[in-house]
Amino acid sequence: MTFAIVAVPLFMSAGAALDYSRTYGKGSDIHESLDSAVLAGINLTAKEKKAGVNPVDVAESHFAANYPDKLDSVRFWVKTETIDGEKVDVLHGEAKSNEKTSMLALLGIKELPINVSSAAAQRSDRQPICFMAMHDSRKHTLELKDEVTVYAPDCNVYGNSSHPDDVVDPHTPQNFLITKSVQAVGYGHHYLENVTPPLEYAPEVLADPLAGLSIPGPGSCLATNKVISGGKVKLSPGTYCGGLTITNSAKVEFQSGTFVITGKLTIQNSSVKGSDVTLVLSGSNGSLDWNNADASLEAPKTGAMAGMVIVADRVPSENYLVASTVDLHGAIYMVNGVFVWENKGKPKIKADWSSWIIDGVTWTGDGVLPINFKPEKSKIPFPYALKHVVPVAGVSGARLLR
């Protein structure tokens, strides 16, 4: 008899624990599905956003697929909020249900409520940009041909173009693109298995990170249509009107300062070097035409052009780098510049880093083209505007908010 009297409250206690445990387990399952749904919904690619895909619809479909049991209510909504000083869209999810009890019902508690919520946003932390093709619609802005390999293991590469399935394009089985990350709004084509790590859809079209940069204009002409043919020459900073041609095995040193070139900078079968130097390609004819050139240039450490080794006016240009050593320590800002870059062999690059903001590039030729990107090792300052540009690729590009 004593056992029976004691056993009743123990039995009730154990039954209540089972009710609570079952309810907690169901709530955890709902929460896990809700987390997964808001992450899937907020992490749309730029292509999906452009097509009008609704993050709420994605979240609802994702939740229904992962948690098919009927609940009292499930809803999702998007709200713009300020997180870490940045306005971002936050996808919220909420699920409610009531779990029927067994033993607790004997005590008058027939149901236990389940209220679960979750929220997710795109990650606000961004990576530095190393190579950015800015054109927003044309194909082949990150193109490889012939047998060239681009080796840039520390480099974030980004293609803004929305051209469907033809932005990143290794044309042949001998083309390889090796980077830290590769993203493109319009994705890619051909031998994408040769892209390492795998190409990912970019989540957004990025604005020009250096749109606020003030580009120096020309002054009075220090020289006009200047041609340096052979010999060793030291060039003083200033404005070179009509372009600058360096040819016939010339060895040219750019002295410290800013060189404004109102025309084409042509280097043929010659070498150039310089530290604390910025080259400015000014006007509608400003462009690069290098053939069998050996160029070793280093950006300034201080001043308005700190970290900028080559800049150009924001006008269209066609540029050619052929069989040349392109050893540029700093940022190359030619946002409307189209490049054909024909590599030969394996150029020796000493620069700790370079960052390219251009319209687009076609890499051709053979061998291995290295692009170094270790600004943390460099005495040349990496421009702040380029430090937080590239969104984190893939599912990890979104984060849960608690």
Short mmCIF file of C-alpha atoms in Angstrom, two decimals:
data_model
loop_
_atom_site.label_atom_id
_atom_site.label_comp_id
_atom_site.label_asym_id
_atom_site.label_seq_id
_atom_site.Cartn_x
_atom_site.Cartn_y
_atom_site.Cartn_z
CA MET A 1 0.00 0.00 0.00
CA THR A 2 2.79 2.38 0.81
CA PHE A 3 4.35 1.59 -2.55
CA ALA A 4 1.11 2.42 -4.38
CA ILE A 5 0.74 5.78 -2.65
CA VAL A 6 4.32 6.75 -3.49
CA ALA A 7 4.14 5.36 -7.02
CA VAL A 8 1.22 7.57 -8.12
CA PRO A 9 3.06 10.94 -7.87
CA LEU A 10 6.18 9.33 -9.31
CA PHE A 11 4.17 8.02 -12.25
CA MET A 12 2.55 11.42 -12.80
CA SER A 13 5.93 13.12 -12.60
CA ALA A 14 7.46 10.77 -15.17
CA GLY A 15 4.48 11.23 -17.49
CA ALA A 16 4.69 15.01 -17.27
CA ALA A 17 8.38 14.82 -18.11
CA LEU A 18 7.54 12.79 -21.22
CA ASP A 19 4.96 15.40 -22.30
CA TYR A 20 7.47 18.22 -21.89
CA SER A 21 10.23 16.23 -23.61
CA ARG A 22 8.02 15.42 -26.60
CA THR A 23 6.93 19.06 -26.92
CA TYR A 24 10.51 20.29 -26.65
CA GLY A 25 11.63 17.84 -29.34
CA LYS A 26 8.89 18.96 -31.72
CA GLY A 27 9.77 22.60 -31.08
CA SER A 28 13.42 21.88 -31.84
CA ASP A 29 12.49 20.19 -35.12
CA ILE A 30 10.32 23.16 -36.11
CA HIS A 31 13.09 25.59 -35.15
CA GLU A 32 15.65 23.73 -37.23
CA SER A 33 13.35 23.78 -40.27
CA LEU A 34 12.56 27.46 -39.71
CA ASP A 35 16.27 28.35 -39.53
CA SER A 36 16.92 26.47 -42.74
CA ALA A 37 13.99 28.19 -44.47
CA VAL A 38 15.00 31.78 -43.65
CA LEU A 39 18.60 31.07 -44.70
CA ALA A 40 17.41 29.69 -48.03
CA GLY A 41 15.07 32.61 -48.60
CA ILE A 42 17.51 35.42 -47.82
CA ASN A 43 20.38 33.92 -49.80
CA LEU A 44 19.05 34.60 -53.31
CA THR A 45 21.53 35.17 -56.11
CA ALA A 46 21.53 38.38 -58.13
CA LYS A 47 20.12 36.37 -61.04
CA GLU A 48 17.20 35.17 -58.91
CA LYS A 49 16.56 38.68 -57.57
CA LYS A 50 16.54 40.08 -61.10
CA ALA A 51 14.04 37.39 -62.11
CA GLY A 52 11.73 38.54 -59.31
CA VAL A 53 12.07 35.53 -57.04
CA ASN A 54 10.43 36.33 -53.70
CA PRO A 55 12.44 35.32 -50.60
CA VAL A 56 9.20 34.71 -48.69
CA ASP A 57 8.03 32.23 -51.34
CA VAL A 58 11.38 30.44 -51.21
CA ALA A 59 11.24 30.23 -47.41
CA GLU A 60 7.67 28.92 -47.41
CA SER A 61 8.47 26.22 -49.97
CA HIS A 62 11.64 25.25 -48.14
CA PHE A 63 9.84 24.98 -44.79
CA ALA A 64 6.97 22.94 -46.24
CA ALA A 65 9.42 20.50 -47.81
CA ASN A 66 11.35 20.01 -44.56
CA TYR A 67 8.44 20.08 -42.11
CA PRO A 68 5.27 18.79 -43.78
CA ASP A 69 3.25 18.35 -40.53
CA LYS A 70 0.36 20.76 -40.10
CA LEU A 71 0.89 23.62 -37.63
CA ASP A 72 -1.50 26.24 -36.31
CA SER A 73 0.32 29.04 -38.15
CA VAL A 74 3.51 29.63 -40.13
CA ARG A 75 4.44 32.98 -41.64
CA PHE A 76 7.45 34.71 -43.17
CA TRP A 77 8.09 38.39 -43.85
CA VAL A 78 10.93 40.72 -44.87
CA LYS A 79 11.82 43.87 -42.96
CA THR A 80 14.64 46.35 -43.57
CA GLU A 81 16.67 46.81 -40.40
CA THR A 82 19.95 48.41 -39.34
CA ILE A 83 22.59 45.90 -38.26
CA ASP A 84 26.12 46.98 -37.36
CA GLY A 85 25.41 50.38 -38.89
CA GLU A 86 24.28 48.91 -42.24
CA LYS A 87 20.71 48.75 -43.57
CA VAL A 88 19.94 45.17 -44.59
CA ASP A 89 16.87 43.13 -45.46
CA VAL A 90 16.02 40.64 -42.73
CA LEU A 91 13.82 37.62 -43.44
CA HIS A 92 11.77 36.67 -40.39
CA GLY A 93 9.95 33.41 -39.78
CA GLU A 94 7.45 32.43 -37.10
CA ALA A 95 5.68 29.14 -36.37
CA LYS A 96 3.05 28.36 -33.73
CA SER A 97 1.45 25.13 -32.62
CA ASN A 98 -0.03 23.38 -29.61
CA GLU A 99 1.08 19.89 -28.60
CA LYS A 100 -1.56 17.70 -26.96
CA THR A 101 -0.50 16.17 -23.64
CA SER A 102 -1.10 12.76 -22.11
CA MET A 103 -0.35 12.70 -18.39
CA LEU A 104 -0.55 16.46 -17.94
CA ALA A 105 -4.11 16.31 -19.26
CA LEU A 106 -5.04 14.48 -16.06
CA LEU A 107 -3.96 17.63 -14.24
CA GLY A 108 -6.01 19.86 -16.52
CA ILE A 109 -3.15 20.86 -18.84
CA LYS A 110 -4.39 19.51 -22.15
CA GLU A 111 -1.94 21.32 -24.45
CA LEU A 112 1.56 22.81 -24.34
CA PRO A 113 2.21 25.83 -26.59
CA ILE A 114 5.05 25.92 -29.14
CA ASN A 115 6.15 29.36 -30.34
CA VAL A 116 9.25 29.42 -32.55
CA SER A 117 10.85 32.31 -34.41
CA SER A 118 13.95 32.82 -36.54
CA ALA A 119 15.53 35.51 -38.70
CA ALA A 120 18.35 35.70 -41.23
CA ALA A 121 20.19 38.38 -43.17
CA GLN A 122 22.97 38.56 -45.69
CA ARG A 123 26.30 38.71 -43.93
CA SER A 124 27.59 42.25 -43.60
CA ASP A 125 31.23 41.19 -43.45
CA ARG A 126 32.85 41.33 -46.89
CA GLN A 127 36.19 40.34 -48.34
CA PRO A 128 38.78 42.46 -50.17
CA ILE A 129 38.56 42.55 -53.96
CA CYS A 130 41.51 41.37 -56.03
CA PHE A 131 40.05 41.14 -59.54
CA MET A 132 36.73 42.66 -60.53
CA ALA A 133 35.13 42.70 -63.99
CA MET A 134 32.66 45.57 -63.79
CA HIS A 135 30.58 45.38 -66.98
CA ASP A 136 27.03 44.54 -65.98
CA SER A 137 25.72 42.72 -69.06
CA ARG A 138 28.22 41.60 -71.71
CA LYS A 139 29.60 38.08 -71.94
CA HIS A 140 33.20 36.92 -71.52
CA THR A 141 34.25 39.49 -68.95
CA LEU A 142 36.34 36.77 -67.27
CA GLU A 143 37.45 34.69 -70.24
CA LEU A 144 40.33 32.27 -70.79
CA LYS A 145 41.57 30.97 -74.15
CA ASP A 146 44.38 28.87 -75.61
CA GLU A 147 46.40 27.14 -72.86
CA VAL A 148 46.79 29.80 -70.19
CA THR A 149 46.42 29.18 -66.46
CA VAL A 150 45.66 32.08 -64.13
CA TYR A 151 47.10 31.29 -60.71
CA ALA A 152 45.74 33.58 -57.99
CA PRO A 153 45.17 31.43 -54.89
CA ASP A 154 44.65 34.39 -52.53
CA CYS A 155 42.49 36.39 -54.94
CA ASN A 156 38.72 37.03 -54.75
CA VAL A 157 37.47 37.28 -58.35
CA TYR A 158 34.08 38.83 -59.12
CA GLY A 159 32.09 39.19 -62.34
CA ASN A 160 29.30 41.77 -62.32
CA SER A 161 27.83 40.76 -65.68
CA SER A 162 24.36 39.24 -65.78
CA HIS A 163 24.91 37.66 -69.20
CA PRO A 164 23.34 34.20 -68.86
CA ASP A 165 25.82 31.38 -68.35
CA ASP A 166 28.74 33.01 -70.16
CA VAL A 167 30.63 35.37 -67.84
CA VAL A 168 33.41 33.10 -66.58
CA ASP A 169 34.50 31.08 -69.62
CA PRO A 170 37.51 28.74 -69.75
CA HIS A 171 37.27 27.82 -73.45
CA THR A 172 39.63 24.86 -73.53
CA PRO A 173 40.57 21.87 -71.35
CA GLN A 174 43.99 23.53 -70.93
CA ASN A 175 42.53 26.64 -69.28
CA PHE A 176 42.62 26.78 -65.48
CA LEU A 177 41.51 29.52 -63.10
CA ILE A 178 42.78 29.02 -59.54
CA THR A 179 41.66 31.58 -56.96
CA LYS A 180 40.41 32.06 -53.42
CA SER A 181 36.85 32.55 -54.67
CA VAL A 182 35.11 33.14 -58.01
CA GLN A 183 31.62 34.59 -58.28
CA ALA A 184 29.64 35.83 -61.27
CA VAL A 185 26.12 37.20 -61.49
CA GLY A 186 25.50 35.43 -64.82
CA TYR A 187 27.59 32.34 -64.03
CA GLY A 188 29.78 30.64 -66.65
CA HIS A 189 30.33 28.23 -69.51
CA HIS A 190 32.53 25.48 -70.95
CA TYR A 191 35.25 23.91 -68.75
CA LEU A 192 34.02 25.11 -65.38
CA GLU A 193 35.50 22.02 -63.73
CA ASN A 194 38.84 23.79 -64.25
CA VAL A 195 37.77 26.66 -61.98
CA THR A 196 39.03 26.20 -58.41
CA PRO A 197 37.24 26.62 -56.06
CA PRO A 198 34.02 26.05 -58.03
CA LEU A 199 32.35 29.07 -59.59
CA GLU A 200 29.37 30.36 -57.59
CA TYR A 201 26.46 32.59 -58.48
CA ALA A 202 27.12 36.10 -57.19
CA PRO A 203 24.38 37.38 -54.86
CA GLU A 204 24.40 40.96 -56.16
CA VAL A 205 25.70 43.44 -58.70
CA LEU A 206 28.41 45.44 -56.96
CA ALA A 207 28.77 49.19 -57.29
CA ASP A 208 32.08 50.70 -58.35
CA PRO A 209 34.10 50.60 -55.11
CA LEU A 210 36.28 53.50 -56.27
CA ALA A 211 33.51 55.71 -57.64
CA GLY A 212 34.53 58.39 -55.17
CA LEU A 213 38.17 58.46 -56.29
CA SER A 214 39.21 61.83 -57.70
CA ILE A 215 41.33 61.20 -60.81
CA PRO A 216 44.04 63.81 -61.47
CA GLY A 217 43.59 65.76 -64.69
CA PRO A 218 46.25 66.95 -67.14
CA GLY A 219 48.36 70.03 -66.59
CA SER A 220 50.58 71.87 -69.02
CA CYS A 221 52.43 69.54 -71.38
CA LEU A 222 55.85 68.45 -70.16
CA ALA A 223 56.28 66.69 -73.53
CA THR A 224 54.10 65.97 -76.58
CA ASN A 225 54.02 62.66 -78.49
CA LYS A 226 57.18 61.65 -76.67
CA VAL A 227 59.07 58.63 -78.02
CA ILE A 228 61.93 56.96 -76.15
CA SER A 229 63.85 54.63 -78.45
CA GLY A 230 66.61 52.69 -76.73
CA GLY A 231 68.98 53.84 -74.01
CA LYS A 232 68.48 54.51 -70.31
CA VAL A 233 66.13 57.36 -69.45
CA LYS A 234 64.73 58.82 -66.24
CA LEU A 235 61.32 60.41 -66.65
CA SER A 236 60.08 63.25 -64.47
CA PRO A 237 56.45 63.35 -63.31
CA GLY A 238 54.08 65.62 -65.17
CA THR A 239 51.74 65.61 -68.16
CA TYR A 240 52.74 63.78 -71.33
CA CYS A 241 50.41 64.96 -74.06
CA GLY A 242 49.49 62.78 -77.01
CA GLY A 243 50.76 59.58 -75.42
CA LEU A 244 54.11 58.07 -74.51
CA THR A 245 56.00 55.43 -76.52
CA ILE A 246 58.90 53.40 -75.11
CA THR A 247 60.59 51.07 -77.60
CA ASN A 248 63.75 49.50 -78.99
CA SER A 249 65.08 47.94 -75.75
CA ALA A 250 64.80 51.18 -73.81
CA LYS A 251 65.18 51.12 -70.03
CA VAL A 252 63.02 53.77 -68.44
CA GLU A 253 62.69 54.76 -64.80
CA PHE A 254 59.62 56.69 -63.73
CA GLN A 255 60.71 58.99 -60.93
CA SER A 256 58.52 59.50 -57.88
CA GLY A 257 55.24 61.26 -58.62
CA THR A 258 52.14 61.31 -60.81
CA PHE A 259 52.39 60.88 -64.58
CA VAL A 260 49.36 62.02 -66.57
CA ILE A 261 49.40 60.58 -70.09
CA THR A 262 46.80 62.00 -72.48
CA GLY A 263 46.91 59.11 -74.88
CA LYS A 264 48.29 55.61 -75.22
CA LEU A 265 51.16 54.29 -73.12
CA THR A 266 53.02 52.02 -75.54
CA ILE A 267 55.86 49.80 -74.34
CA GLN A 268 57.53 47.51 -76.90
CA ASN A 269 60.56 45.32 -76.27
CA SER A 270 61.54 47.55 -73.36
CA SER A 271 61.50 47.74 -69.58
CA VAL A 272 60.09 50.30 -67.17
CA LYS A 273 60.35 50.60 -63.42
CA GLY A 274 59.47 53.05 -60.69
CA SER A 275 58.43 53.34 -57.06
CA ASP A 276 56.10 55.87 -55.45
CA VAL A 277 54.50 56.22 -58.89
CA THR A 278 50.96 56.62 -60.24
CA LEU A 279 50.27 56.52 -63.97
CA VAL A 280 47.09 58.33 -65.02
CA LEU A 281 45.66 57.53 -68.45
CA SER A 282 43.71 60.65 -69.28
CA GLY A 283 41.02 61.30 -71.87
CA SER A 284 39.30 59.17 -74.49
CA ASN A 285 42.60 57.89 -75.94
CA GLY A 286 44.14 56.79 -72.65
CA SER A 287 45.06 53.10 -72.83
CA LEU A 288 47.84 50.52 -72.48
CA ASP A 289 49.61 48.75 -75.35
CA TRP A 290 52.44 46.59 -74.03
CA ASN A 291 54.28 44.01 -76.12
CA ASN A 292 57.26 42.13 -74.72
CA ALA A 293 57.39 44.68 -71.93
CA ASP A 294 58.92 44.26 -68.49
CA ALA A 295 57.02 46.63 -66.21
CA SER A 296 57.79 46.86 -62.49
CA LEU A 297 55.88 49.73 -60.89
CA GLU A 298 55.01 50.43 -57.27
CA ALA A 299 52.24 52.73 -56.02
CA PRO A 300 52.78 55.59 -53.55
CA LYS A 301 52.69 54.85 -49.83
CA THR A 302 51.09 58.18 -48.91
CA GLY A 303 49.03 60.97 -50.43
CA ALA A 304 45.82 61.09 -52.45
CA MET A 305 47.02 58.31 -54.77
CA ALA A 306 48.32 55.99 -52.03
CA GLY A 307 47.97 52.41 -53.19
CA MET A 308 47.00 53.40 -56.76
CA VAL A 309 49.55 52.41 -59.40
CA ILE A 310 47.50 52.92 -62.60
CA VAL A 311 44.24 54.83 -62.94
CA ALA A 312 42.26 55.94 -65.97
CA ASP A 313 39.40 58.27 -66.72
CA ARG A 314 36.02 56.55 -66.66
CA VAL A 315 35.75 56.21 -70.44
CA PRO A 316 35.87 53.07 -72.64
CA SER A 317 39.32 51.85 -73.68
CA GLU A 318 40.92 48.81 -75.31
CA ASN A 319 44.11 47.58 -73.70
CA TYR A 320 46.67 44.96 -74.72
CA LEU A 321 49.22 43.21 -72.53
CA VAL A 322 51.16 40.81 -74.76
CA ALA A 323 54.02 38.53 -73.71
CA SER A 324 54.83 40.96 -70.91
CA THR A 325 55.81 40.87 -67.26
CA VAL A 326 53.09 42.91 -65.56
CA ASP A 327 54.55 43.44 -62.09
CA LEU A 328 52.28 46.13 -60.65
CA HIS A 329 52.31 46.71 -56.89
CA GLY A 330 49.05 48.50 -56.21
CA ALA A 331 45.54 48.96 -57.57
CA ILE A 332 44.79 49.22 -61.27
CA TYR A 333 41.60 51.23 -61.70
CA MET A 334 40.39 51.26 -65.29
CA VAL A 335 36.71 50.67 -64.71
CA ASN A 336 35.77 50.99 -68.40
CA GLY A 337 38.91 49.31 -69.72
CA VAL A 338 38.64 46.09 -71.73
CA PHE A 339 41.80 43.96 -71.62
CA VAL A 340 43.35 41.31 -73.82
CA TRP A 341 46.13 39.78 -71.74
CA GLU A 342 48.31 37.32 -73.64
CA ASN A 343 50.64 35.45 -71.33
CA LYS A 344 53.84 33.62 -72.23
CA GLY A 345 55.54 31.18 -69.85
CA LYS A 346 55.58 32.09 -66.18
CA PRO A 347 56.42 35.74 -65.51
CA LYS A 348 58.23 36.43 -62.25
CA ILE A 349 56.05 38.73 -60.17
CA LYS A 350 57.55 40.36 -57.09
CA ALA A 351 54.64 42.61 -56.10
CA ASP A 352 52.95 41.53 -52.86
CA TRP A 353 49.56 42.46 -54.25
CA SER A 354 47.66 43.94 -57.13
CA SER A 355 43.95 44.70 -57.38
CA TRP A 356 42.25 45.10 -60.76
CA ILE A 357 39.01 47.05 -61.20
CA ILE A 358 38.34 46.89 -64.95
CA ASP A 359 35.53 46.34 -67.46
CA GLY A 360 36.62 42.80 -68.30
CA VAL A 361 39.50 40.62 -69.48
CA THR A 362 40.36 37.89 -71.95
CA TRP A 363 43.38 35.90 -70.81
CA THR A 364 45.11 34.13 -73.70
CA GLY A 365 48.45 32.53 -74.51
CA ASP A 366 50.14 29.80 -72.52
CA GLY A 367 51.96 29.09 -69.28
CA VAL A 368 51.01 30.25 -65.81
CA LEU A 369 50.03 33.85 -65.12
CA PRO A 370 50.46 34.61 -61.39
CA ILE A 371 48.45 37.28 -59.61
CA ASN A 372 49.72 37.89 -56.08
CA PHE A 373 47.42 39.12 -53.35
CA LYS A 374 48.96 39.43 -49.90
CA PRO A 375 48.37 43.06 -48.87
CA GLU A 376 49.06 42.16 -45.24
CA LYS A 377 52.73 41.62 -46.18
CA SER A 378 53.07 44.85 -48.12
CA LYS A 379 54.33 48.30 -47.28
CA ILE A 380 52.08 49.66 -50.01
CA PRO A 381 48.72 50.48 -48.37
CA PHE A 382 45.71 48.61 -49.68
CA PRO A 383 42.94 51.17 -50.42
CA TYR A 384 40.26 51.10 -47.74
CA ALA A 385 37.51 51.27 -50.38
CA LEU A 386 38.62 47.86 -51.68
CA LYS A 387 38.79 46.09 -48.31
CA HIS A 388 35.12 45.25 -47.75
CA VAL A 389 33.68 44.59 -51.19
CA VAL A 390 33.13 40.91 -52.01
CA PRO A 391 30.14 39.19 -50.38
CA VAL A 392 30.82 35.79 -48.90
CA ALA A 393 29.87 33.18 -51.47
CA GLY A 394 27.29 30.42 -51.12
CA VAL A 395 25.13 29.50 -48.15
CA SER A 396 27.71 30.95 -45.80
CA GLY A 397 26.83 34.34 -47.30
CA ALA A 398 23.78 34.46 -45.02
CA ARG A 399 23.67 34.43 -41.24
CA LEU A 400 21.10 33.69 -38.59
CA LEU A 401 20.15 36.48 -36.21
CA ARG A 402 19.26 35.71 -32.62
#
